[in-house]
C-alpha atoms as one frame of an Amber mdcrd trajectory, in Angstrom:
protein
  -7.644 -58.764 -18.561 -10.981 -59.277 -17.388 -13.908 -59.992 -19.274 -14.344
 -57.479 -21.868 -16.873 -55.223 -21.769 -20.364 -55.493 -24.378 -18.733 -54.408
 -27.850 -15.439 -53.002 -26.359 -13.691 -55.790 -27.718 -11.723 -56.118 -30.945
 -11.328 -59.744 -32.234  -8.617 -59.835 -34.634  -8.167 -62.956 -35.558  -4.154
 -62.796 -37.197  -2.349 -59.957 -34.253  -0.116 -61.530 -31.798   0.815 -59.049
 -29.508   4.807 -60.026 -28.661   5.931 -61.724 -25.891   7.838 -65.594 -26.569
   7.115 -68.339 -24.362   9.996 -69.320 -22.651   8.900 -72.107 -21.167   5.536
 -73.211 -19.512   5.188 -74.612 -16.435  20.704 -29.134   1.781  20.722 -26.565
   0.680  20.274 -22.472   0.393  21.892 -20.447  -2.728  24.358 -17.539  -2.365
  22.578 -14.543  -4.504  23.815 -14.904  -7.673  25.292 -16.980  -7.427  23.360
 -19.329 -10.676  21.343 -17.549 -12.789  18.790 -19.027 -15.340  17.666 -16.005
 -17.554  19.096 -15.026 -20.736  20.672 -11.707 -19.209  24.364 -11.397 -19.959
  24.100 -14.017 -22.688  27.807 -14.201 -23.925  28.332 -13.544 -27.686  27.505
 -16.642 -29.051  30.893 -18.831 -29.508  30.689 -21.129 -33.195  28.335 -23.927
 -32.704  28.482 -26.676 -35.982  25.566 -27.169 -38.446  23.238 -29.992 -36.759
  21.700 -32.018 -39.102  19.010 -34.020 -37.588  19.290 -36.948 -35.729  16.841
 -38.387 -37.795  14.429 -37.833 -40.910  11.902 -37.991 -38.892   9.467 -39.988
 -41.020   5.644 -37.955 -41.987   2.892 -38.783 -40.151   1.635 -40.916 -43.593
   4.696 -43.132 -42.332   4.139 -43.636 -39.060   0.308 -44.348 -39.726   1.144
 -47.060 -42.195   3.243 -48.984 -39.713   0.725 -48.652 -37.143  -1.484 -50.194
 -38.988   1.224 -52.734 -40.333   1.772 -53.466 -36.493  -2.482 -53.359 -35.824
  -2.972 -56.448 -38.354   0.936 -58.164 -38.281   0.412 -62.119 -36.628   4.289
 -62.343 -35.985   5.967 -62.392 -33.300   8.304 -60.549 -31.390  11.752 -62.672
 -31.024  10.786 -65.733 -31.768  12.316 -68.510 -29.745  13.106 -71.950 -30.222
  13.157 -72.974 -26.579  11.302 -76.265 -26.133   7.887 -76.197 -24.250   8.214
 -77.685 -20.969   4.515 -78.747 -20.701   1.893 -80.218 -22.312  -0.260 -77.666
 -24.610   2.527 -75.020 -25.138   3.757 -74.488 -28.397   7.335 -73.301 -28.528
   8.350 -69.965 -29.957   4.144 -68.766 -29.528   3.769 -65.522 -27.286   0.105
 -64.512 -25.631  -0.093 -61.245 -24.143  -3.015 -61.312 -22.261  -3.584 -59.932
 -18.647  -6.348 -62.073 -17.561  -8.514 -60.568 -14.204  -7.509 -57.103 -14.729
  -9.072 -53.985 -14.686  -9.067 -51.215 -17.347  -7.369 -48.073 -16.310  -6.577
 -44.312 -17.729  -3.865 -42.621 -19.133  -3.290 -40.938 -16.473  -2.786 -43.504
 -14.259   0.341 -44.298 -16.014   1.202 -41.894 -18.160   4.752 -43.436 -18.680
   3.195 -46.275 -20.951   3.786 -46.842 -24.316   2.784 -48.847 -27.108   5.462
 -50.352 -29.732   4.112 -50.518 -33.226   6.705 -52.643 -35.630   6.039 -53.088
 -39.137   8.267 -53.856 -42.104   6.529 -55.117 -45.550   9.978 -56.363 -46.308
  10.086 -53.606 -50.019   7.596 -56.541 -51.762   4.559 -56.405 -54.144   2.936
 -59.564 -51.602   2.115 -59.054 -48.069   3.659 -62.599 -47.285   6.761 -61.856
 -45.844   5.016 -58.387 -44.192   6.803 -58.466 -40.366   4.134 -56.666 -38.096
   4.274 -57.327 -34.470   2.779 -55.338 -31.243   4.757 -54.254 -27.956   4.590
 -52.814 -24.855   7.263 -49.774 -23.462   7.625 -47.469 -20.769   8.647 -44.066
 -21.288  11.711 -43.446 -18.644  13.631 -40.097 -20.290  12.045 -37.658 -22.235
  13.821 -39.601 -25.499  14.048 -42.805 -24.066  11.795 -46.372 -23.827  12.296
 -49.337 -21.376  11.026 -52.378 -23.415  12.449 -56.363 -23.298  15.294 -56.823
 -25.746  13.473 -59.807 -27.675  11.419 -56.637 -29.380  14.650 -55.323 -30.530
  17.401 -57.618 -31.021  17.254 -58.013 -34.959  14.885 -55.630 -35.718  15.223
 -52.296 -37.730  12.793 -50.014 -35.417  14.236 -46.554 -36.947  13.212 -47.838
 -40.350  10.131 -49.342 -39.514   8.825 -48.717 -36.012   6.711 -46.019 -34.177
   5.922 -45.188 -30.408   2.465 -44.236 -28.968   2.565 -42.559 -25.845  -0.610
 -40.608 -24.409  -2.985 -42.699 -24.726  -5.231 -45.459 -22.861  -6.641 -46.407
 -26.194  -5.432 -49.251 -29.063  -5.206 -46.878 -32.379  -8.231 -47.060 -34.960
  -7.958 -50.121 -37.442  -5.879 -47.435 -40.351  -3.574 -46.110 -37.474  -4.770
 -42.403 -38.163  -7.008 -41.858 -35.285  -4.420 -42.322 -31.810  -7.204 -41.059
 -29.554  -5.574 -37.687 -28.305  -2.192 -40.091 -28.479   1.380 -38.846 -30.117
   3.190 -41.183 -32.838   7.331 -40.881 -33.351   9.074 -42.608 -35.379  12.863
 -43.576 -33.636  15.920 -42.928 -33.954  18.634 -46.062 -32.632  18.372 -49.001
 -30.093  19.782 -50.933 -27.691  19.391 -54.163 -26.428  21.845 -55.564 -23.462
  24.453 -56.929 -25.455  24.476 -60.678 -23.359  20.763 -61.140 -24.869  19.746
 -64.831 -25.485  17.044 -65.134 -27.796  17.227 -69.332 -26.847  16.721 -68.707
 -23.592  15.604 -64.871 -23.031  17.927 -64.131 -20.370  19.087 -60.698 -19.969
  16.096 -59.118 -22.042  16.366 -55.729 -21.806  16.348 -52.934 -24.410  16.070
 -48.689 -24.511  14.614 -47.166 -27.923  15.973 -43.855 -28.550  13.018 -41.531
 -29.896  14.075 -38.092 -32.400  12.583 -35.848 -30.511  11.417 -35.960 -26.438
   7.702 -36.943 -25.487   4.879 -35.431 -22.872   4.827 -38.377 -21.093   5.922
 -38.340 -17.511   8.451 -40.599 -17.179   8.869 -43.695 -14.556  12.210 -44.360
 -13.116  13.849 -47.866 -12.580  14.029 -49.017  -9.662  17.997 -49.033  -8.186
  20.492 -51.841  -8.032  20.628 -52.164  -4.555  16.280 -52.428  -4.225  15.753
 -55.524  -2.480  12.343 -54.859  -0.615  10.641 -54.520  -3.869  10.987 -58.120
  -4.632  10.153 -59.996  -1.525   7.361 -62.658  -1.873   3.939 -61.063  -1.269
   4.650 -57.167  -2.416   1.844 -56.304  -4.219   3.231 -55.367  -8.264   1.265
 -53.852 -10.741   1.657 -54.715 -14.682  -0.275 -52.749 -17.814  -0.802 -53.526
 -21.001  -3.068 -54.064 -23.828  -4.039 -57.529 -24.814  -6.028 -60.473 -25.464
  -8.769 -61.073 -22.567  -9.369 -64.593 -22.301  -7.084 -67.506 -22.510  -9.925
 -69.170 -25.278 -10.480 -66.132 -27.594  -8.239 -63.396 -29.713 -10.425 -60.433
 -28.373  -7.661 -58.006 -27.359  -8.420 -55.111 -24.925  -8.707 -51.724 -26.993
  -7.790 -50.032 -23.475  -4.698 -50.092 -21.337  -5.693 -52.677 -18.502  -3.976
 -53.256 -15.191  -3.490 -56.576 -13.099  -2.208 -56.556  -9.645   0.099 -59.591
  -9.050   2.228 -60.561  -5.769   6.118 -61.235  -6.097   7.095 -64.428  -6.231
  10.262 -66.078  -4.574  12.794 -67.568  -6.672  12.513 -70.855  -5.007   8.775
 -70.640  -6.247   9.977 -69.811  -9.573  12.828 -72.189 -10.268  10.329 -74.734
  -8.290   7.597 -74.054 -11.498  10.428 -73.460 -14.370  13.633 -74.877 -13.419
  16.808 -74.318 -15.028  14.887 -71.761 -17.500  13.902 -69.433 -14.445  17.336
 -67.310 -14.240  17.968 -66.392 -10.296  19.317 -62.690 -10.162  17.952 -61.744
 -14.341  14.110 -62.992 -13.639  11.366 -62.728 -11.892   8.064 -64.200 -11.276
   4.796 -62.605 -10.118   0.977 -63.670  -9.905  -0.499 -66.655  -7.771  -0.162
 -69.295  -9.518  -2.747 -69.820 -12.912  -5.868 -72.457 -11.704  -6.187 -73.371
 -15.298  -8.291 -71.700 -16.819  -9.967 -67.669 -17.119 -11.500 -68.397 -13.718
  -9.651 -67.581 -10.702  -6.739 -66.320 -12.321  -4.951 -63.342 -12.555  -1.993
 -63.573 -15.164   0.519 -61.238 -16.796   1.195 -62.955 -19.357   1.394 -60.655
 -20.841  -0.345 -57.077 -20.946   1.845 -56.355 -23.341   5.900 -57.851 -24.041
   8.264 -55.840 -22.500   5.718 -53.553 -20.383   6.636 -52.851 -17.203   6.109
 -54.214 -13.829   5.389 -51.563 -10.958   6.243 -51.512  -7.287   6.249 -47.864
  -5.668   5.769 -46.172  -8.874   9.329 -47.186 -10.101   9.870 -50.100 -12.559
  11.028 -53.050 -11.200  10.512 -55.963 -13.747   9.780 -55.484 -17.260   7.492
 -58.284 -19.063   9.726 -61.063 -20.719   8.097 -64.384 -21.358   5.220 -66.791
 -19.882   3.623 -69.998 -21.228   0.538 -70.260 -24.276  -2.619 -68.940 -22.747
  -1.212 -68.357 -19.620  -3.339 -70.428 -17.528  -1.704 -73.415 -17.272  -1.796
 -74.896 -14.100   0.709 -73.406 -11.441   2.260 -71.169 -14.077   3.240 -67.639
 -13.418   4.539 -64.704 -15.249   8.064 -64.228 -16.020  10.082 -60.820 -16.281
  13.575 -59.407 -16.405  14.587 -58.279 -12.931  15.470 -54.284 -13.666  17.842
 -54.115  -9.843  20.253 -56.715 -11.652  19.648 -54.314 -15.490  20.027 -50.543
 -14.163  23.663 -50.826 -14.760  23.555 -51.710 -17.903  20.742 -49.476 -19.083
  20.730 -46.306 -17.308  23.073 -45.583 -19.230  21.908 -45.590 -22.773  19.114
 -42.593 -20.665  22.161 -40.462 -20.463  24.166 -41.438 -23.473  23.705 -37.914
 -25.453  26.741 -37.386 -27.387  27.862 -34.972 -30.544  27.015 -37.401 -33.790
  24.557 -39.679 -31.827  26.001 -43.287 -32.362  25.811 -44.549 -28.346  29.840
 -43.643 -28.294  30.843 -40.787 -26.152  32.679 -38.047 -28.861  35.827 -35.881
 -27.670  35.671 -32.247 -27.490  39.048 -30.649 -27.507  40.647 -27.315 -27.960
  43.584 -26.383 -29.823  45.979 -24.367 -26.919  47.920 -22.125 -30.430  44.319
 -20.899 -32.183  41.923 -21.870 -29.221  40.234 -23.587 -32.431  37.552 -26.356
 -30.830  37.282 -29.715 -32.236  35.271 -32.867 -31.729  36.704 -36.320 -32.482
  33.958 -38.871 -33.253  34.768 -41.703 -31.142  34.737 -45.154 -33.357  34.777
 -46.938 -30.542  38.612 -47.727 -28.680  39.832 -45.174 -31.515  38.098 -41.486
 -32.325  38.137 -39.856 -35.668  39.273 -37.503 -37.897  39.303 -34.220 -35.628
  35.760 -31.591 -37.334  36.489 -28.108 -36.222  33.847 -26.175 -33.798  35.308
 -22.971 -35.043  37.280 -20.089 -32.529  36.845 -20.721 -28.764  39.134 -18.163
 -27.278  38.572 -17.018 -24.153  36.981 -19.703 -22.148  38.612 -22.091 -19.944
  35.757 -24.646 -19.006  34.401 -26.675 -21.675  31.943 -29.457 -20.311  29.542
 -31.910 -22.384  26.181 -32.228 -21.223  22.399 -32.631 -22.331  20.402 -30.350
 -19.524  17.796 -31.026 -20.941  17.301 -34.402 -21.918  16.308 -33.454 -25.549
  19.034 -36.129 -26.859  21.028 -32.981 -28.542  24.320 -32.552 -26.761  24.710
 -29.131 -24.819  27.999 -27.545 -23.888  28.511 -25.621 -20.656  31.731 -23.285
 -20.814  33.214 -20.473 -18.902  34.310 -17.193 -20.139  37.662 -16.443 -18.825
  37.228 -12.674 -18.165  34.546 -12.746 -15.536  34.113 -16.657 -14.681  30.310
 -16.458 -16.026  28.784 -19.808 -16.668  27.277 -20.485 -20.088  24.650 -23.244
 -21.140  24.774 -23.548 -25.295  22.068 -26.062 -26.712  20.321 -26.861 -29.862
  17.190 -25.700 -29.980  14.898 -28.677 -32.266  12.165 -26.609 -33.266  13.942
 -23.396 -34.895  17.202 -25.657 -35.948  19.445 -22.983 -33.969  21.190 -22.463
 -31.253  20.448 -21.209 -28.171  22.975 -19.724 -25.337  21.864 -18.617 -21.811
  24.570 -17.431 -18.727  23.012 -20.025 -16.043  26.345 -19.197 -13.768  27.590
 -15.355 -12.600  31.024 -14.717 -11.049  32.955 -18.566 -11.049  36.151 -17.693
 -12.008  37.182 -18.695  -8.431  35.468 -21.831  -8.804  38.367 -24.478  -8.962
  36.110 -27.224 -10.412  33.128 -27.710 -13.254  31.344 -31.005 -13.029  28.367
 -32.454 -15.734  28.143 -35.810 -14.359  24.653 -36.814 -15.368  21.921 -37.303
 -12.382  23.382 -37.505  -9.424  21.076 -36.866  -7.232  19.012 -40.154  -8.117
  15.434 -37.763 -10.125  16.969 -38.642 -13.488  17.456 -35.155 -13.806  21.176
 -34.161 -15.175  22.609 -31.715 -12.754  25.871 -29.441 -12.069  28.921 -29.406
  -9.734  31.448 -27.198  -8.763  33.946 -26.991  -6.001  34.775 -23.216  -4.667
  37.574 -21.451  -3.674  37.145 -23.041  -0.227  37.478 -26.613  -1.831  33.568
 -27.079  -1.042  31.769 -28.765  -3.209  28.028 -28.410  -4.402  25.428 -30.023
  -6.298  23.049 -27.946  -8.067  20.431 -30.343  -9.583  18.923 -30.056 -13.002
  15.131 -29.114 -13.304  15.211 -30.782 -16.604  14.917 -27.798 -18.581  18.672
 -25.667 -17.948  17.571 -24.711 -14.846  18.803 -25.594 -11.633  17.254 -25.581
  -7.680  18.966 -24.250  -5.118  22.537 -25.593  -4.289  23.334 -28.347  -1.708
  26.499 -29.227  -0.141  28.308 -32.638  -0.327  31.292 -31.556   1.694  34.813
 -30.076   2.287  38.251 -30.850   1.857  37.623 -31.687  -2.444  40.882 -28.951
  -3.401  42.979 -31.643  -2.104  42.709 -33.063  -5.658  43.899 -31.947  -9.272
  41.190 -33.401 -11.049  37.661 -34.245 -10.421  35.689 -35.427 -13.763  32.439
 -37.294 -14.205  30.297 -38.772 -17.038  28.084 -41.833 -15.489  28.520 -44.939
 -13.693  31.305 -46.080 -13.386  30.999 -48.666 -11.412  27.857 -50.506 -12.818
  24.903 -49.664 -10.085  23.390 -47.316 -11.754  24.394 -44.262  -9.938  26.545
 -41.396 -11.550  30.346 -41.535  -9.896  32.910 -39.197  -9.395  36.204 -39.591
 -10.714  39.254 -38.016  -8.520  42.900 -37.793  -8.659  45.164 -36.455  -5.260
  47.684 -33.548  -5.706  49.754 -35.703  -3.302  50.525 -39.046  -4.354  48.582
 -38.627  -7.356  46.477 -41.683  -5.672  43.420 -42.497  -8.157  40.037 -41.983
  -5.587  36.238 -43.419  -6.963  33.501 -41.652  -5.219  30.288 -44.015  -6.147
  26.866 -42.212  -6.524  24.208 -43.037  -3.844  21.247 -41.084  -5.784  20.700
 -39.045  -3.108  21.630 -34.991  -2.576  23.309 -33.167   0.450  26.492 -35.125
   2.303  25.078 -38.422   1.581  25.483 -38.294  -2.679  28.893 -39.992  -2.326
  30.095 -42.828  -0.510  32.985 -42.702   0.990  36.016 -42.720  -1.583  37.711
 -46.467  -2.587  40.989 -45.728  -4.389  41.344 -47.733  -7.425  44.546 -46.975
  -8.658  48.493 -44.424  -8.322  48.043 -42.405 -11.224  51.484 -40.383 -11.998
  52.412 -39.484 -15.247  49.286 -37.723 -16.734  48.957 -34.169 -16.946  45.495
 -34.391 -18.261  42.078 -36.296 -17.731  38.379 -36.339 -19.488  35.637 -38.013
 -18.931  33.249 -38.213 -21.821  31.277 -41.226 -21.102  30.878 -44.514 -22.521
  33.199 -44.055 -25.756  33.535 -47.690 -26.155  29.782 -47.884 -26.178  29.371
 -50.726 -24.167  27.169 -49.125 -21.577  30.605 -48.893 -19.298  32.132 -45.215
 -18.449  35.422 -45.080 -19.843  38.414 -42.449 -18.544  41.130 -40.753 -20.540
  44.212 -39.697 -19.249  46.785 -37.780 -21.639  51.095 -38.364 -20.837  53.381
 -34.976 -20.557  54.222 -35.470 -24.108  50.433 -35.976 -25.315  49.684 -39.350
 -25.742  46.291 -40.542 -24.726  45.054 -42.835 -23.145  41.307 -45.003 -23.471
  41.101 -46.512 -20.261  37.653 -49.293 -21.095  35.317 -49.086 -17.905  34.918
 -52.116 -16.369  31.887 -51.616 -14.472  33.903 -52.778 -11.189  34.283 -50.682
  -8.447  37.693 -51.499  -6.849  41.365 -51.951  -8.975  40.239 -53.272 -11.453
  37.488 -50.140 -12.177  39.377 -49.868 -15.985  40.197 -52.487 -18.577  44.534
 -52.413 -19.591  44.897 -48.789 -20.833  45.075 -48.226 -24.936  46.426 -45.477
 -26.569  44.277 -43.500 -28.624  47.093 -40.954 -30.158  50.452 -38.983 -29.473
  49.197 -35.909 -30.972  47.222 -34.170 -27.634  50.037 -32.108 -26.224  48.448
 -29.285 -28.927  45.113 -29.284 -26.272  45.162 -27.248 -23.261  40.872 -27.669
 -23.122  39.228 -31.648 -23.027  35.158 -31.332 -22.733
């Protein structure tokens, strides 16, 4: 990115920073209605013994991984895609941002370094795998990056994530220049990612603990303005500073690029550019460093930003990034936010990307969790005596990666949140609402207001729906009224995104006629929080419902419905906001009549 300052470039003859070359060429709070102190805390109900999400690697191990990645010469997501112009080497990579300027971590606090090193468990170094990618913090434990940086690699066993610094680590990985290093808990890449075409090139890494870096949001599915030709965008990264040398930048750099039209991109790359899935940016390269401002990249997996939202993820480009007429290509985030967003809000009991079921047995008041196996549930695990409550909901109000429970005490209607405290290994219970005995519905659907912070919703005795905007720490801003008439429904449920647009929705069933309605979220607060309802089904024959989230693990919100006889059906989400919202139902058990609470 630009000409290196004297002594400012580190020459690494062997380092290549992963970018596959795919081609050449309103609101007031009622006093006492919502509390955020520990006063009045309930006697904590039994909680399970929580095993840390992962055995965090030692600092020494993480430093080893960083050092190995820094010295590595491997290519993340090496592709067999053919080169299209002379001088392009298929499968090679080029991470530079040419023509950019140094920047600070305060200007891009979400910027992340992803280091991968696998020594293969052998005594020789010849089979070692080491590479580096960029990424962006999009939630306290979530990193958005490219699928080619993730697919086929074991990031839990071999990855290290560095946040909070604009500097690359020292060669031995011990000096992080004020940054923080952590391991990786789990990984997800788009299920339709193709290593051959580098299509659907988007992924999310989940960290075992939240980082302090300020997150950046992804753009929305309906965003078209950010992609208009000529719109100014910025790309960030650490990379080579010239097409003719291996010098890389010790300091984070950024370059400003104009967005290009699909027509322009297709004209440059032909069928290799997939309209709707990809976007390109920059002015056409000149054929040399001089006059070229190109993200090719400033690291693979790094963000392309417009108006403080991620609109693209660095995906592919041409070798050396300066081939005459070339542009940088990015995964188009507006097309993938529906798939990626559920991974930001996928906390579940077992931590495996699949939403689990929480139930209470009516006769004994014993609470149980049932781990999702994708299309069925495992044997139940006891959580002990949960007598004295009449609502239990699964959520993660602080986005720390561990599931919280929100429950209502039957005697007085007080609502409590209980959550696992990572630092002490204990559970903490606090009252969050006072005297909600008359609330007919309480819902924890996730982020309704579009700020990436989970919210709390309730329907009062008059039928008004209220949003309590979450602050990301288990406390809430003053409530905002959505509308009235919600007591016409005998069930209002939601957890996540049902129609695939990356916004949190609600499912409601009418008392009369048993009609099932979808309320599509808009990402706004107040009366505009949901679009006009859409009738998607007629659902008679059921007397209990649950929306725990993504049960199947495919990134789409699912739904559960129980018959009076006790058969529980899984309705897998399709991502469609029509009558085809759910796939054909599948029975997941016939013994669910015994349960009186579904969380």
